[in-house]
Amino acid sequence: MTFVISGQDLIEDVRKAGDDQLSLYGSIKEGMQTDHTMEPHILENPYHFRYVHLSLTRDLGGRFPEIQEEVTTAFSELVPLTDDWTSFPAWLTGKFVVLRVVNRLFVGPSLCNNSDYNEINDTYSDDLVKTALVMGFTPDLLKPIVSKLLDSYIPKTLRRAMEHISPLVEERLKQEQLLGEDWPGKPNDLLTWLMEKAPESNKSVKAITIRLLATMFAAYRPASMALTQALFDIATFPSYIPELRDEIEAVVKEEGITKDSISKMYKLDSFIKESLRLRAGGKSSMPRKVLKDFTFSNGTTVFAGNTIIAPGYAIHHDARYYPNPNEFDGFRFARLREEQDDPVRYQIVSVGPTYMMFGNGRHACPGRFLVSSLLKTMLAHVLMTYDVKLEHEGVRPADKWYTFTPAPNQTAGLMFRKRAT
Ligand code: HEM
């Protein structure tokens, strides 16, 4: 059974609880049926998740030129500059820009622009969700059989992905043999981390590929949804554009585009955060499987075997925390930051009991620092390079809901042209 907790005190109880009592991985294991859709026991040692922090977040400044280069080339290829307004599929564009940029950080420049590999990442995520749904309804006893019957889903995609990863692994091992462990030009990407730091038993190409795909699953869907929604918001609320452009231009003139300079674009930060608040996440946040009976500070006990969730969407639309909660107020967080002279609390990456887009506590999304930089770099690039508008003036394409989770409209187009103003 699933229990929805209510109020900041109970959220705080969940935040403080140990993994042996309330488990994020327990709930992912059940929800995504990982024993049958990925590899058995993958979440007993999810070292690949730790590497997101260790390989990417820690070195975000160093990786920033690659991010910027990939953002610029991805947009120039997917949304070529035209003098006339031209429609591009918003969701497909957002998705493939994100896949390409994130894969630059995961597997490097030679593979990140490979359309087959990017499509595999996309298909894998789709298949994973569908297969997990089927397995979730399958009785435990039948799961191994059904899992085999569904062979056309995950294993086929995995084999295709391995065909791309295998030559990269071989090439890197060859360089190491020839030039030593710290060979010049050795990439500091997720693949290197998985090749070097994974437990010895998990260094096969198959194990490495599964962890790459699993990490991409966590990364790219929410990130590409966030980008698409923010682009729809730019086009829906064009009155924000001049002020955003002024801010970006002023910062770039002073310091160019770097990880540090984009952190000074706090109006842009606020605009994206407001877009996330209104449109991302879902009805349930902080899912935790109860592994041992858990008693909340109000005396209520939830027994082992149940699941707990927090009502993220309701919190993000609660007028007590966000006045006029259903209105898009792009500079809401920028104003709060100025009024309270607090440069940290209202940033995209700051989590807490009233802003749970990235979860909360020790499992709060380790990719949020990367995604905040990515989204700001992408939107700054779009605003400085293009004019953007909706296909039908004043009509924002409607979101699509998948049970508890909203997603941007997946068929609508967005109009772009070379910046004329
Ligand atoms: C807008 C984009 C994103 C959103 C909204 C998002 C949201 C979340 C949420 C809600 C959680 C669960 C936290 C909890 O229950 O306390 C999570 C976990 C996680 N996310 Fe993200 N995420 C995003 C992007 C990314 C990216 C780009 C990466 C990787 C580069 C990433 C990697 C992860 C990982 C590895 C975890 C598991 C954390 C753990 O093991 O404790 N996410 N994310």
PDB file of N, CA, C and O and ligand atoms in Angstrom, residues 24-25 28 46 48-50 52 56 102 106 215 218-220 222-223 226 276 280-281 285-288 356-368 370-371 374-375, ligand 1:
ATOM      1  N   LEU A  24      14.946   4.703  -0.901  1.00  0.00           N
ATOM      2  CA  LEU A  24      14.664   5.170  -2.269  1.00  0.00           C
ATOM      3  C   LEU A  24      14.886   4.014  -3.247  1.00  0.00           C
ATOM      4  O   LEU A  24      14.063   3.757  -4.126  1.00  0.00           O
ATOM      5  N   TYR A  25      16.020   3.295  -3.050  1.00  0.00           N
ATOM      6  CA  TYR A  25      16.322   2.230  -4.005  1.00  0.00           C
ATOM      7  C   TYR A  25      15.276   1.114  -3.939  1.00  0.00           C
ATOM      8  O   TYR A  25      14.972   0.490  -4.950  1.00  0.00           O
ATOM      9  N   ILE A  28      12.554   2.308  -6.134  1.00  0.00           N
ATOM     10  CA  ILE A  28      12.906   2.245  -7.571  1.00  0.00           C
ATOM     11  C   ILE A  28      12.916   0.771  -8.029  1.00  0.00           C
ATOM     12  O   ILE A  28      12.424   0.436  -9.094  1.00  0.00           O
ATOM     13  N   PRO A  46      24.557   0.767  -6.240  1.00  0.00           N
ATOM     14  CA  PRO A  46      24.377   1.685  -7.374  1.00  0.00           C
ATOM     15  C   PRO A  46      25.538   2.673  -7.481  1.00  0.00           C
ATOM     16  O   PRO A  46      25.350   3.889  -7.422  1.00  0.00           O
ATOM     17  N   HIS A  48      27.145   3.555  -9.938  1.00  0.00           N
ATOM     18  CA  HIS A  48      27.037   4.447 -11.104  1.00  0.00           C
ATOM     19  C   HIS A  48      26.373   5.764 -10.737  1.00  0.00           C
ATOM     20  O   HIS A  48      26.671   6.803 -11.301  1.00  0.00           O
ATOM     21  N   PHE A  49      25.440   5.719  -9.765  1.00  0.00           N
ATOM     22  CA  PHE A  49      24.787   6.959  -9.328  1.00  0.00           C
ATOM     23  C   PHE A  49      25.789   7.867  -8.604  1.00  0.00           C
ATOM     24  O   PHE A  49      25.802   9.066  -8.789  1.00  0.00           O
ATOM     25  N   ARG A  50      26.662   7.235  -7.800  1.00  0.00           N
ATOM     26  CA  ARG A  50      27.665   8.045  -7.077  1.00  0.00           C
ATOM     27  C   ARG A  50      28.619   8.729  -8.053  1.00  0.00           C
ATOM     28  O   ARG A  50      29.065   9.844  -7.834  1.00  0.00           O
ATOM     29  N   VAL A  52      27.995  10.029 -10.802  1.00  0.00           N
ATOM     30  CA  VAL A  52      27.437  11.272 -11.362  1.00  0.00           C
ATOM     31  C   VAL A  52      28.008  12.438 -10.577  1.00  0.00           C
ATOM     32  O   VAL A  52      28.487  13.422 -11.129  1.00  0.00           O
ATOM     33  N   LEU A  56      31.029  14.132 -12.584  1.00  0.00           N
ATOM     34  CA  LEU A  56      30.462  15.275 -13.287  1.00  0.00           C
ATOM     35  C   LEU A  56      30.372  16.530 -12.428  1.00  0.00           C
ATOM     36  O   LEU A  56      30.917  17.567 -12.767  1.00  0.00           O
ATOM     37  N   VAL A 102      24.402  15.453 -22.809  1.00  0.00           N
ATOM     38  CA  VAL A 102      24.690  14.588 -21.651  1.00  0.00           C
ATOM     39  C   VAL A 102      25.619  13.445 -22.070  1.00  0.00           C
ATOM     40  O   VAL A 102      26.553  13.085 -21.353  1.00  0.00           O
ATOM     41  N   PHE A 106      29.005  11.651 -20.739  1.00  0.00           N
ATOM     42  CA  PHE A 106      28.993  10.235 -20.330  1.00  0.00           C
ATOM     43  C   PHE A 106      29.992   9.396 -21.145  1.00  0.00           C
ATOM     44  O   PHE A 106      30.676   8.553 -20.598  1.00  0.00           O
ATOM     45  N   THR A 215      21.972   5.165 -15.943  1.00  0.00           N
ATOM     46  CA  THR A 215      22.213   6.542 -15.495  1.00  0.00           C
ATOM     47  C   THR A 215      21.555   7.521 -16.475  1.00  0.00           C
ATOM     48  O   THR A 215      20.980   8.532 -16.070  1.00  0.00           O
ATOM     49  N   ALA A 218      17.974   7.974 -15.726  1.00  0.00           N
ATOM     50  CA  ALA A 218      17.691   8.935 -14.637  1.00  0.00           C
ATOM     51  C   ALA A 218      17.878  10.372 -15.119  1.00  0.00           C
ATOM     52  O   ALA A 218      17.192  11.282 -14.668  1.00  0.00           O
ATOM     53  N   ALA A 219      18.803  10.559 -16.071  1.00  0.00           N
ATOM     54  CA  ALA A 219      19.210  11.927 -16.417  1.00  0.00           C
ATOM     55  C   ALA A 219      18.373  12.574 -17.504  1.00  0.00           C
ATOM     56  O   ALA A 219      17.910  13.701 -17.366  1.00  0.00           O
ATOM     57  N   TYR A 220      18.173  11.838 -18.605  1.00  0.00           N
ATOM     58  CA  TYR A 220      17.796  12.593 -19.791  1.00  0.00           C
ATOM     59  C   TYR A 220      16.309  12.922 -19.875  1.00  0.00           C
ATOM     60  O   TYR A 220      15.927  13.961 -20.406  1.00  0.00           O
ATOM     61  N   PRO A 222      13.924  13.628 -17.408  1.00  0.00           N
ATOM     62  CA  PRO A 222      13.525  14.859 -16.710  1.00  0.00           C
ATOM     63  C   PRO A 222      14.211  16.093 -17.264  1.00  0.00           C
ATOM     64  O   PRO A 222      13.620  17.163 -17.348  1.00  0.00           O
ATOM     65  N   ALA A 223      15.473  15.928 -17.703  1.00  0.00           N
ATOM     66  CA  ALA A 223      16.188  17.104 -18.214  1.00  0.00           C
ATOM     67  C   ALA A 223      15.585  17.571 -19.537  1.00  0.00           C
ATOM     68  O   ALA A 223      15.428  18.773 -19.767  1.00  0.00           O
ATOM     69  N   ALA A 226      12.308  19.246 -18.933  1.00  0.00           N
ATOM     70  CA  ALA A 226      12.493  20.591 -18.372  1.00  0.00           C
ATOM     71  C   ALA A 226      12.878  21.586 -19.468  1.00  0.00           C
ATOM     72  O   ALA A 226      12.371  22.709 -19.509  1.00  0.00           O
ATOM     73  N   LEU A 276       9.994  24.775 -13.798  1.00  0.00           N
ATOM     74  CA  LEU A 276      10.057  23.466 -13.131  1.00  0.00           C
ATOM     75  C   LEU A 276       8.969  23.347 -12.064  1.00  0.00           C
ATOM     76  O   LEU A 276       8.273  22.337 -11.971  1.00  0.00           O
ATOM     77  N   ALA A 280       7.038  20.487 -13.781  1.00  0.00           N
ATOM     78  CA  ALA A 280       7.834  19.249 -13.743  1.00  0.00           C
ATOM     79  C   ALA A 280       7.467  18.405 -12.521  1.00  0.00           C
ATOM     80  O   ALA A 280       6.492  18.685 -11.832  1.00  0.00           O
ATOM     81  N   GLY A 281       8.291  17.413 -12.259  1.00  0.00           N
ATOM     82  CA  GLY A 281       8.066  16.566 -11.083  1.00  0.00           C
ATOM     83  C   GLY A 281       6.859  15.682 -11.311  1.00  0.00           C
ATOM     84  O   GLY A 281       6.742  15.013 -12.307  1.00  0.00           O
ATOM     85  N   SER A 285       6.454  12.742  -4.774  1.00  0.00           N
ATOM     86  CA  SER A 285       7.900  12.990  -4.631  1.00  0.00           C
ATOM     87  C   SER A 285       8.447  12.099  -3.522  1.00  0.00           C
ATOM     88  O   SER A 285       7.678  11.569  -2.711  1.00  0.00           O
ATOM     89  N   MET A 286       9.760  12.015  -3.464  1.00  0.00           N
ATOM     90  CA  MET A 286      10.448  11.276  -2.402  1.00  0.00           C
ATOM     91  C   MET A 286       9.848   9.899  -2.137  1.00  0.00           C
ATOM     92  O   MET A 286       9.512   9.594  -0.983  1.00  0.00           O
ATOM     93  N   PRO A 287       9.701   9.059  -3.141  1.00  0.00           N
ATOM     94  CA  PRO A 287       9.167   7.725  -2.868  1.00  0.00           C
ATOM     95  C   PRO A 287      10.144   6.914  -2.015  1.00  0.00           C
ATOM     96  O   PRO A 287      11.346   6.949  -2.275  1.00  0.00           O
ATOM     97  N   ARG A 288       9.631   6.288  -0.973  1.00  0.00           N
ATOM     98  CA  ARG A 288      10.515   5.477  -0.115  1.00  0.00           C
ATOM     99  C   ARG A 288       9.790   4.188   0.259  1.00  0.00           C
ATOM    100  O   ARG A 288       8.643   4.213   0.728  1.00  0.00           O
ATOM    101  N   MET A 356      10.562  20.384  -3.919  1.00  0.00           N
ATOM    102  CA  MET A 356      11.010  18.997  -3.909  1.00  0.00           C
ATOM    103  C   MET A 356      11.215  18.417  -5.293  1.00  0.00           C
ATOM    104  O   MET A 356      11.180  17.209  -5.488  1.00  0.00           O
ATOM    105  N   MET A 357      11.413  19.316  -6.251  1.00  0.00           N
ATOM    106  CA  MET A 357      11.583  18.876  -7.630  1.00  0.00           C
ATOM    107  C   MET A 357      12.717  17.868  -7.754  1.00  0.00           C
ATOM    108  O   MET A 357      12.659  16.949  -8.554  1.00  0.00           O
ATOM    109  N   PHE A 358      13.748  18.040  -6.952  1.00  0.00           N
ATOM    110  CA  PHE A 358      14.906  17.142  -7.015  1.00  0.00           C
ATOM    111  C   PHE A 358      14.951  16.232  -5.788  1.00  0.00           C
ATOM    112  O   PHE A 358      16.008  15.732  -5.419  1.00  0.00           O
ATOM    113  N   GLY A 359      13.820  16.026  -5.153  1.00  0.00           N
ATOM    114  CA  GLY A 359      13.797  15.214  -3.941  1.00  0.00           C
ATOM    115  C   GLY A 359      14.340  16.012  -2.768  1.00  0.00           C
ATOM    116  O   GLY A 359      14.384  17.250  -2.795  1.00  0.00           O
ATOM    117  N   ASN A 360      14.806  15.290  -1.774  1.00  0.00           N
ATOM    118  CA  ASN A 360      15.219  15.958  -0.540  1.00  0.00           C
ATOM    119  C   ASN A 360      16.133  15.024   0.240  1.00  0.00           C
ATOM    120  O   ASN A 360      16.056  13.816   0.092  1.00  0.00           O
ATOM    121  N   GLY A 361      17.018  15.613   1.049  1.00  0.00           N
ATOM    122  CA  GLY A 361      17.845  14.775   1.924  1.00  0.00           C
ATOM    123  C   GLY A 361      19.000  14.133   1.186  1.00  0.00           C
ATOM    124  O   GLY A 361      19.440  14.608   0.145  1.00  0.00           O
ATOM    125  N   ARG A 362      19.488  13.006   1.746  1.00  0.00           N
ATOM    126  CA  ARG A 362      20.743  12.447   1.221  1.00  0.00           C
ATOM    127  C   ARG A 362      20.599  11.912  -0.203  1.00  0.00           C
ATOM    128  O   ARG A 362      21.599  11.736  -0.896  1.00  0.00           O
ATOM    129  N   HIS A 363      19.369  11.664  -0.649  1.00  0.00           N
ATOM    130  CA  HIS A 363      19.210  11.166  -2.018  1.00  0.00           C
ATOM    131  C   HIS A 363      18.811  12.252  -3.001  1.00  0.00           C
ATOM    132  O   HIS A 363      18.502  11.946  -4.155  1.00  0.00           O
ATOM    133  N   ALA A 364      18.781  13.509  -2.552  1.00  0.00           N
ATOM    134  CA  ALA A 364      18.417  14.590  -3.488  1.00  0.00           C
ATOM    135  C   ALA A 364      19.275  14.457  -4.745  1.00  0.00           C
ATOM    136  O   ALA A 364      20.467  14.141  -4.671  1.00  0.00           O
ATOM    137  N   CYS A 365      18.647  14.688  -5.871  1.00  0.00           N
ATOM    138  CA  CYS A 365      19.263  14.425  -7.180  1.00  0.00           C
ATOM    139  C   CYS A 365      20.702  14.961  -7.293  1.00  0.00           C
ATOM    140  O   CYS A 365      20.938  16.170  -7.228  1.00  0.00           O
ATOM    141  N   PRO A 366      21.689  14.064  -7.497  1.00  0.00           N
ATOM    142  CA  PRO A 366      23.072  14.533  -7.649  1.00  0.00           C
ATOM    143  C   PRO A 366      23.308  15.186  -9.011  1.00  0.00           C
ATOM    144  O   PRO A 366      24.333  15.827  -9.218  1.00  0.00           O
ATOM    145  N   GLY A 367      22.346  15.024  -9.946  1.00  0.00           N
ATOM    146  CA  GLY A 367      22.504  15.610 -11.281  1.00  0.00           C
ATOM    147  C   GLY A 367      21.973  17.036 -11.360  1.00  0.00           C
ATOM    148  O   GLY A 367      22.052  17.662 -12.409  1.00  0.00           O
ATOM    149  N   ARG A 368      21.464  17.568 -10.244  1.00  0.00           N
ATOM    150  CA  ARG A 368      20.796  18.874 -10.346  1.00  0.00           C
ATOM    151  C   ARG A 368      21.765  20.027 -10.634  1.00  0.00           C
ATOM    152  O   ARG A 368      21.398  20.999 -11.264  1.00  0.00           O
ATOM    153  N   LEU A 370      24.452  19.757 -12.503  1.00  0.00           N
ATOM    154  CA  LEU A 370      24.702  19.664 -13.940  1.00  0.00           C
ATOM    155  C   LEU A 370      23.490  20.183 -14.718  1.00  0.00           C
ATOM    156  O   LEU A 370      23.624  20.981 -15.643  1.00  0.00           O
ATOM    157  N   VAL A 371      22.311  19.740 -14.312  1.00  0.00           N
ATOM    158  CA  VAL A 371      21.136  20.086 -15.107  1.00  0.00           C
ATOM    159  C   VAL A 371      20.846  21.583 -15.030  1.00  0.00           C
ATOM    160  O   VAL A 371      20.419  22.193 -16.018  1.00  0.00           O
ATOM    161  N   LEU A 374      23.239  23.062 -17.449  1.00  0.00           N
ATOM    162  CA  LEU A 374      22.837  22.728 -18.827  1.00  0.00           C
ATOM    163  C   LEU A 374      21.680  23.590 -19.283  1.00  0.00           C
ATOM    164  O   LEU A 374      21.705  24.190 -20.353  1.00  0.00           O
ATOM    165  N   LEU A 375      20.648  23.648 -18.445  1.00  0.00           N
ATOM    166  CA  LEU A 375      19.435  24.378 -18.855  1.00  0.00           C
ATOM    167  C   LEU A 375      19.741  25.855 -19.047  1.00  0.00           C
ATOM    168  O   LEU A 375      19.270  26.483 -19.996  1.00  0.00           O
TER     169      LEU A 375
HETATM  170  C1  HEM B   1      15.339  18.517 -14.425  1.00  0.00           C
HETATM  171  C2  HEM B   1      16.018  17.387 -14.354  1.00  0.00           C
HETATM  172  C3  HEM B   1      16.000  16.409 -13.216  1.00  0.00           C
HETATM  173  C4  HEM B   1      15.044  16.222 -12.245  1.00  0.00           C
HETATM  174  C5  HEM B   1      13.707  16.961 -12.079  1.00  0.00           C
HETATM  175  C6  HEM B   1      15.520  15.151 -11.383  1.00  0.00           C
HETATM  176  C7  HEM B   1      14.838  14.685 -10.267  1.00  0.00           C
HETATM  177  C8  HEM B   1      15.304  13.689  -9.423  1.00  0.00           C
HETATM  178  C9  HEM B   1      14.585  13.213  -8.251  1.00  0.00           C
HETATM  179  C10 HEM B   1      13.222  13.714  -7.795  1.00  0.00           C
HETATM  180  C11 HEM B   1      15.335  12.249  -7.676  1.00  0.00           C
HETATM  181  C12 HEM B   1      14.973  11.425  -6.411  1.00  0.00           C
HETATM  182  C13 HEM B   1      15.384  12.176  -5.159  1.00  0.00           C
HETATM  183  C14 HEM B   1      14.672  11.754  -3.890  1.00  0.00           C
HETATM  184  O1  HEM B   1      13.746  10.947  -3.937  1.00  0.00           O
HETATM  185  O2  HEM B   1      15.047  12.263  -2.783  1.00  0.00           O
HETATM  186  C15 HEM B   1      16.534  12.096  -8.488  1.00  0.00           C
HETATM  187  C16 HEM B   1      17.535  11.197  -8.231  1.00  0.00           C
HETATM  188  C17 HEM B   1      18.609  11.010  -9.052  1.00  0.00           C
HETATM  189  N1  HEM B   1      18.930  11.745 -10.177  1.00  0.00           N
HETATM  190 FE1  HEM B   1      17.907  13.303 -10.954  1.00  0.00          FE
HETATM  191  N2  HEM B   1      16.736  14.713 -11.838  1.00  0.00           N
HETATM  192  C18 HEM B   1      17.062  15.452 -12.954  1.00  0.00           C
HETATM  193  C19 HEM B   1      18.213  15.333 -13.720  1.00  0.00           C
HETATM  194  C20 HEM B   1      19.213  14.438 -13.473  1.00  0.00           C
HETATM  195  C21 HEM B   1      20.451  14.347 -14.233  1.00  0.00           C
HETATM  196  C22 HEM B   1      20.818  15.245 -15.420  1.00  0.00           C
HETATM  197  C23 HEM B   1      21.169  13.322 -13.699  1.00  0.00           C
HETATM  198  C24 HEM B   1      22.515  12.774 -14.080  1.00  0.00           C
HETATM  199  C25 HEM B   1      23.414  13.381 -14.795  1.00  0.00           C
HETATM  200  C26 HEM B   1      20.392  12.775 -12.590  1.00  0.00           C
HETATM  201  C27 HEM B   1      20.788  11.721 -11.803  1.00  0.00           C
HETATM  202  C28 HEM B   1      20.103  11.261 -10.693  1.00  0.00           C
HETATM  203  C29 HEM B   1      20.565  10.151  -9.863  1.00  0.00           C
HETATM  204  C30 HEM B   1      21.843   9.345 -10.099  1.00  0.00           C
HETATM  205  C31 HEM B   1      19.633   9.993  -8.834  1.00  0.00           C
HETATM  206  C32 HEM B   1      19.678   8.952  -7.687  1.00  0.00           C
HETATM  207  C33 HEM B   1      20.215   9.603  -6.430  1.00  0.00           C
HETATM  208  C34 HEM B   1      20.698   8.630  -5.362  1.00  0.00           C
HETATM  209  O3  HEM B   1      21.238   7.574  -5.716  1.00  0.00           O
HETATM  210  O4  HEM B   1      20.561   8.915  -4.166  1.00  0.00           O
HETATM  211  N3  HEM B   1      19.220  13.481 -12.487  1.00  0.00           N
HETATM  212  N4  HEM B   1      16.493  12.995  -9.532  1.00  0.00           N
END
